[in-house]
mmCIF file of C-alpha atoms in Angstrom:
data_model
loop_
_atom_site.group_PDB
_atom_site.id
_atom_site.type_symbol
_atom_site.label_atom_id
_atom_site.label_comp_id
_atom_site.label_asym_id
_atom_site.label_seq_id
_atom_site.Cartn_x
_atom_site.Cartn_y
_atom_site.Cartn_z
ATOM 1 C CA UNK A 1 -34.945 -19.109 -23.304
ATOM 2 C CA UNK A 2 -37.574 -16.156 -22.707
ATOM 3 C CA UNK A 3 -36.257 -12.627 -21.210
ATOM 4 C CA UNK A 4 -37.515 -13.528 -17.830
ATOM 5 C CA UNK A 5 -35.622 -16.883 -18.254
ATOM 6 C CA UNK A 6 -32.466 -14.484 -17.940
ATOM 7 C CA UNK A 7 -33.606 -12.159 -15.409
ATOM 8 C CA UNK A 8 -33.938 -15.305 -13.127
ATOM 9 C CA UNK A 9 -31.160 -16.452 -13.547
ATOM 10 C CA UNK A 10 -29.207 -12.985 -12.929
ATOM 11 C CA UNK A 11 -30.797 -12.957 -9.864
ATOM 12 C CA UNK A 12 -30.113 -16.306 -8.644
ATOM 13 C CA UNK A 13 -26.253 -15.312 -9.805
ATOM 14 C CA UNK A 14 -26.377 -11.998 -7.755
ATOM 15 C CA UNK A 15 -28.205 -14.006 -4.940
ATOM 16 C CA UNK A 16 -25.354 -17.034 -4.816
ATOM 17 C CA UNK A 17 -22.651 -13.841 -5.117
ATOM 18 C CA UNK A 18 -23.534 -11.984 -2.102
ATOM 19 C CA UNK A 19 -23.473 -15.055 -0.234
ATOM 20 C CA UNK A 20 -19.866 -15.766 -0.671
ATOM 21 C CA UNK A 21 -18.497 -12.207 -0.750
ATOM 22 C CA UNK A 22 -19.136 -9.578 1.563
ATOM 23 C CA UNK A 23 -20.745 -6.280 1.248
ATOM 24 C CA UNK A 24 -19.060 -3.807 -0.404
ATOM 25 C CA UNK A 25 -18.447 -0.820 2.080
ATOM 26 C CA UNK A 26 -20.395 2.244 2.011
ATOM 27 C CA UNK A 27 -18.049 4.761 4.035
ATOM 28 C CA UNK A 28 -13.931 4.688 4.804
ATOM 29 C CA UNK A 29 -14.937 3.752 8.466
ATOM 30 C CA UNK A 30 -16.939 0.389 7.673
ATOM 31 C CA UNK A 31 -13.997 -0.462 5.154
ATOM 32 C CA UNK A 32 -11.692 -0.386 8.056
ATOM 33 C CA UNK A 33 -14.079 -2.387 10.030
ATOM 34 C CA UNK A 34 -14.464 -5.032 6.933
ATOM 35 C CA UNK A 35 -10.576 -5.239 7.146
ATOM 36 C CA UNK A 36 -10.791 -6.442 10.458
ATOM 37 C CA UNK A 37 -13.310 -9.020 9.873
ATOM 38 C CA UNK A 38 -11.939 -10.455 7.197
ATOM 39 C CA UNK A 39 -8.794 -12.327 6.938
ATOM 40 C CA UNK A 40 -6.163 -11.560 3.966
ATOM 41 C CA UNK A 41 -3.852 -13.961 2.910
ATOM 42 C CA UNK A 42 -1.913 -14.860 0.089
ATOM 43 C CA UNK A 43 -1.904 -18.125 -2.261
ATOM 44 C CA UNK A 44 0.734 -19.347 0.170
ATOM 45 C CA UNK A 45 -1.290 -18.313 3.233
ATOM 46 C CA UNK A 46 0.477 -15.444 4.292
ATOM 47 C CA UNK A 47 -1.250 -13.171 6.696
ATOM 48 C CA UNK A 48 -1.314 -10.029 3.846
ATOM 49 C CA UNK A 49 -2.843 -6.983 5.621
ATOM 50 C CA UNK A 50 -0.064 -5.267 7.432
ATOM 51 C CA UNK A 51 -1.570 -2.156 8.348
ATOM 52 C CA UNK A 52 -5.372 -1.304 9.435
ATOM 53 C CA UNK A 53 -4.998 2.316 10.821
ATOM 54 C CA UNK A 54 -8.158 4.015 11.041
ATOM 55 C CA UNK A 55 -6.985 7.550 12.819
ATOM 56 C CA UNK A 56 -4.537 8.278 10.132
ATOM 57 C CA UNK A 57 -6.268 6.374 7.245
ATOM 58 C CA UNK A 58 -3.975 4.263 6.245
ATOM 59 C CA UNK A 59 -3.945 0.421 4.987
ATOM 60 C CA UNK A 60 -0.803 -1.284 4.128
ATOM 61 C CA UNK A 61 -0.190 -4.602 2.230
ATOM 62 C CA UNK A 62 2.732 -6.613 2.862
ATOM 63 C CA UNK A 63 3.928 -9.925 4.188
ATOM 64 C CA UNK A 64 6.797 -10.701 6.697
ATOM 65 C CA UNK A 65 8.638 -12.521 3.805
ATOM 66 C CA UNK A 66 8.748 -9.094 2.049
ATOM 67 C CA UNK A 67 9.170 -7.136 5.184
ATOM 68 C CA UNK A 68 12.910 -9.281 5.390
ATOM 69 C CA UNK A 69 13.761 -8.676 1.805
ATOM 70 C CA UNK A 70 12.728 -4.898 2.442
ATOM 71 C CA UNK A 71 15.328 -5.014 5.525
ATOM 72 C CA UNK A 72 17.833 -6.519 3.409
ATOM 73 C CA UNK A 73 17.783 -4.123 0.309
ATOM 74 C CA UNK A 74 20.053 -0.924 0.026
ATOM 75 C CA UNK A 75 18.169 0.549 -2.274
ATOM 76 C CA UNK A 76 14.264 1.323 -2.036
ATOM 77 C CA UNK A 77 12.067 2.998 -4.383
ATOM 78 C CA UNK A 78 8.790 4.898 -3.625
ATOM 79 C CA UNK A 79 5.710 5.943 -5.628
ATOM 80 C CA UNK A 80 2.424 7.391 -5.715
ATOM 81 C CA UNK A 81 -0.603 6.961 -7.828
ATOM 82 C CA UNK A 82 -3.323 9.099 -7.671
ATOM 83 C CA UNK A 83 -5.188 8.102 -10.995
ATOM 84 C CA UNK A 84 -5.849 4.143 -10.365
ATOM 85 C CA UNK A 85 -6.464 4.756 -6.805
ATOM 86 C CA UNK A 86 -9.712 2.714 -5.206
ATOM 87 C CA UNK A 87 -12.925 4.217 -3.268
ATOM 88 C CA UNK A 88 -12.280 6.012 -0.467
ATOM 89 C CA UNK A 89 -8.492 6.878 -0.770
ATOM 90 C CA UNK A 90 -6.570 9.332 -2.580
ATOM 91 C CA UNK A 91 -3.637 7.941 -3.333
ATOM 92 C CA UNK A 92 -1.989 4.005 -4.057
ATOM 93 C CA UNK A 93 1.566 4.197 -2.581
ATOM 94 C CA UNK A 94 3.858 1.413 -3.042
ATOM 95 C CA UNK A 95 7.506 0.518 -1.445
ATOM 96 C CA UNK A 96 9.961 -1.155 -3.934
ATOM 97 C CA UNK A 97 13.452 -3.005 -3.178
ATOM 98 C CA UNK A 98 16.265 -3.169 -5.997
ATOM 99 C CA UNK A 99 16.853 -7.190 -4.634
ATOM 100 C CA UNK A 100 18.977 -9.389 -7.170
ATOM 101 C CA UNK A 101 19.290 -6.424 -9.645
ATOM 102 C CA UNK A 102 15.216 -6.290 -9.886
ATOM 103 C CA UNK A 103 12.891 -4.517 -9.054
ATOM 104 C CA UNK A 104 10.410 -6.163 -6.501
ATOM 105 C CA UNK A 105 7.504 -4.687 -5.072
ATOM 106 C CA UNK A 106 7.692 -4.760 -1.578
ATOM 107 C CA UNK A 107 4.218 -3.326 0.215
ATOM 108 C CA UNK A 108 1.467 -1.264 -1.162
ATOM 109 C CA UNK A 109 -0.383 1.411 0.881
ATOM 110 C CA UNK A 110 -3.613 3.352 0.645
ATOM 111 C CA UNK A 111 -3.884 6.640 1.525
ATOM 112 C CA UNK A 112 -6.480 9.161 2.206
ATOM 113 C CA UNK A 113 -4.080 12.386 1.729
ATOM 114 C CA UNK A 114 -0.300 12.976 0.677
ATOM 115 C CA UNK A 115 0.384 14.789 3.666
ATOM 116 C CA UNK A 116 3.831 14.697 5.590
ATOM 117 C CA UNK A 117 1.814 12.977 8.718
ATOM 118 C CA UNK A 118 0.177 10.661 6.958
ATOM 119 C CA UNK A 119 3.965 9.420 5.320
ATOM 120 C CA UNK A 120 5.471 9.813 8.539
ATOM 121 C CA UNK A 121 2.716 7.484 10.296
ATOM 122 C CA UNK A 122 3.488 5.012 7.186
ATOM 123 C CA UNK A 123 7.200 4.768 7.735
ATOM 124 C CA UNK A 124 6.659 4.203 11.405
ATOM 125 C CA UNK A 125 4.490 1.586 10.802
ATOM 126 C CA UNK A 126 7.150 0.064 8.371
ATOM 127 C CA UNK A 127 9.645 0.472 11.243
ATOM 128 C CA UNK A 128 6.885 -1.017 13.618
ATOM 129 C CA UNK A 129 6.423 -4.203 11.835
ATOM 130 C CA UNK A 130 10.073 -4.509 10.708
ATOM 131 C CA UNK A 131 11.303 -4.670 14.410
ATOM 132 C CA UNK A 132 8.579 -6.448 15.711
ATOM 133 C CA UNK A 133 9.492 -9.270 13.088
ATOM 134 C CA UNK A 134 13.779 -9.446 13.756
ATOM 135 C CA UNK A 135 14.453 -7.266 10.846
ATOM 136 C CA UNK A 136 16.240 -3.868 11.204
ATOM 137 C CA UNK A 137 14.843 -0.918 8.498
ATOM 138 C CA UNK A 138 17.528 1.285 7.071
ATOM 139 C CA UNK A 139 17.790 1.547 3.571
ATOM 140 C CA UNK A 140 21.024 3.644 2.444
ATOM 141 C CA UNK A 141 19.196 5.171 -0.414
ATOM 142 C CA UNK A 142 15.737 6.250 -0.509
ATOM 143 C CA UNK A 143 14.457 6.821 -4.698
ATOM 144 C CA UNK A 144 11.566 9.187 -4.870
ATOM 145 C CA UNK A 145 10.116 11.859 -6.713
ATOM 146 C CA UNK A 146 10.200 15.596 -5.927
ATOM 147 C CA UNK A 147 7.142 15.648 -3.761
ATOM 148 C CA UNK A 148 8.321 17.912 -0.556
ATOM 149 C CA UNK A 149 5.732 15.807 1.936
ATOM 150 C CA UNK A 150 7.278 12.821 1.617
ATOM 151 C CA UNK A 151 11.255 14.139 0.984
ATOM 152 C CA UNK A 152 9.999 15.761 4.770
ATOM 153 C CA UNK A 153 8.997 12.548 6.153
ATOM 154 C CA UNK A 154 12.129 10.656 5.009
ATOM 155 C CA UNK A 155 14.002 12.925 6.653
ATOM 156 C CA UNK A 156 12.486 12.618 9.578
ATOM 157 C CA UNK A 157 12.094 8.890 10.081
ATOM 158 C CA UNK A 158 15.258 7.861 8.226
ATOM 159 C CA UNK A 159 17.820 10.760 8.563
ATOM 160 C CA UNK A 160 20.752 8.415 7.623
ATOM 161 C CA UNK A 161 19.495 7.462 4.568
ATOM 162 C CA UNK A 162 20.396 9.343 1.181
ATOM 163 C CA UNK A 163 17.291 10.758 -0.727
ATOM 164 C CA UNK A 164 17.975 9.874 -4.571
ATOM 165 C CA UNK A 165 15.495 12.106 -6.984
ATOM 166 C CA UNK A 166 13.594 10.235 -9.927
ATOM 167 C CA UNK A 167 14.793 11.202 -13.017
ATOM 168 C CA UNK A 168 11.404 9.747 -14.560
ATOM 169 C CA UNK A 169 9.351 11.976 -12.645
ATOM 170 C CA UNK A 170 11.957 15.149 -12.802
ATOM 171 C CA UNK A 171 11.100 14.700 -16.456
ATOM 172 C CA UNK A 172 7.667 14.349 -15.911
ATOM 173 C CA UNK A 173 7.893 17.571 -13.895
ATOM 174 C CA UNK A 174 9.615 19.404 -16.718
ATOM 175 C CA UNK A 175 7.144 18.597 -19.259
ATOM 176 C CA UNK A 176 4.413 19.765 -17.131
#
């Protein structure tokens, strides 16, 4: 096998690549486009986009069977991730559930900004697609870290839930 043996047959790799996946996007607004294109599911063909909201930025990943244990739970814990975040967003922001005394996962968002808005918007889309699918949202403790944006936006889409502080990230917060 010669050097131009190889390059061939990268090329006829990269070639048989692009015509099974899509084109990566260049900007936030043909992502959002892509989204809507393309169909998510999971393994057990579950619609898995939940949210595709241009204006405000925001995509959120979730299915209905989570949405129902999300309704169910008393407890839900929220987090940020700035540092493992992909192109184009800010910020990977992710709902858990304390659900049979573990710790499930529950949706996953991607944000542009952590602005109160933006977190607002979020939990209104949570609400949205709760109600829409039978399921009432009103966790009686909301777990989350000292961030005032999003203590703000608790507040003001679930005022009858209690706002727990992370003890993980108040130490965090006193080591910085």
């Amino acid at each position: 096998m010669t050097t131009s043996d190889v390059a061939l047959i990268k090329r006829n790799i990269r070639y048989a690549r692009t015509s099974v996946h899509p084109k990566l996007p260049n900007s936030l607004s043909e992502l959002h486009d892509s989204l809507c294109v393309y169909e998510i599911k999971t393994n057990k063909l579950e619609k898995f986009l939940l949210v595709n909201d241009k204006p405000n930025g925001i995509v959120g990943f979730s299915m209905i069977s989570n949405l129902e244990v999300l309704c169910k739970v008393q407890h839900i814990y929220i987090d940020g991730t700035f540092k493992s975040c992909p192109k184009f967003f800010m910020q990977v922001f992710t709902i858990h559930g304390l659900h049979n005394d573990n710790y499930v996962p529950l949706i996953y968002f991607l944000l542009q900004n952590k602005h109160t808005e933006t977190y607002v918007q979020l939990f209104k889309h949570v609400l949205h697609h709760c109600d829409t699918n039978g399921f009432l949202f009103s966790p009686t403790y909301v777990h989350i870290d000292f961030e005032s944006a999003i203590h703000s936006a608790v507040r003001h889409v679930l005022p009858t839930a209690q706002i727990k502080g992370c003890r993980f990230h108040l130490g965090q917060s006193w080591w910085r």
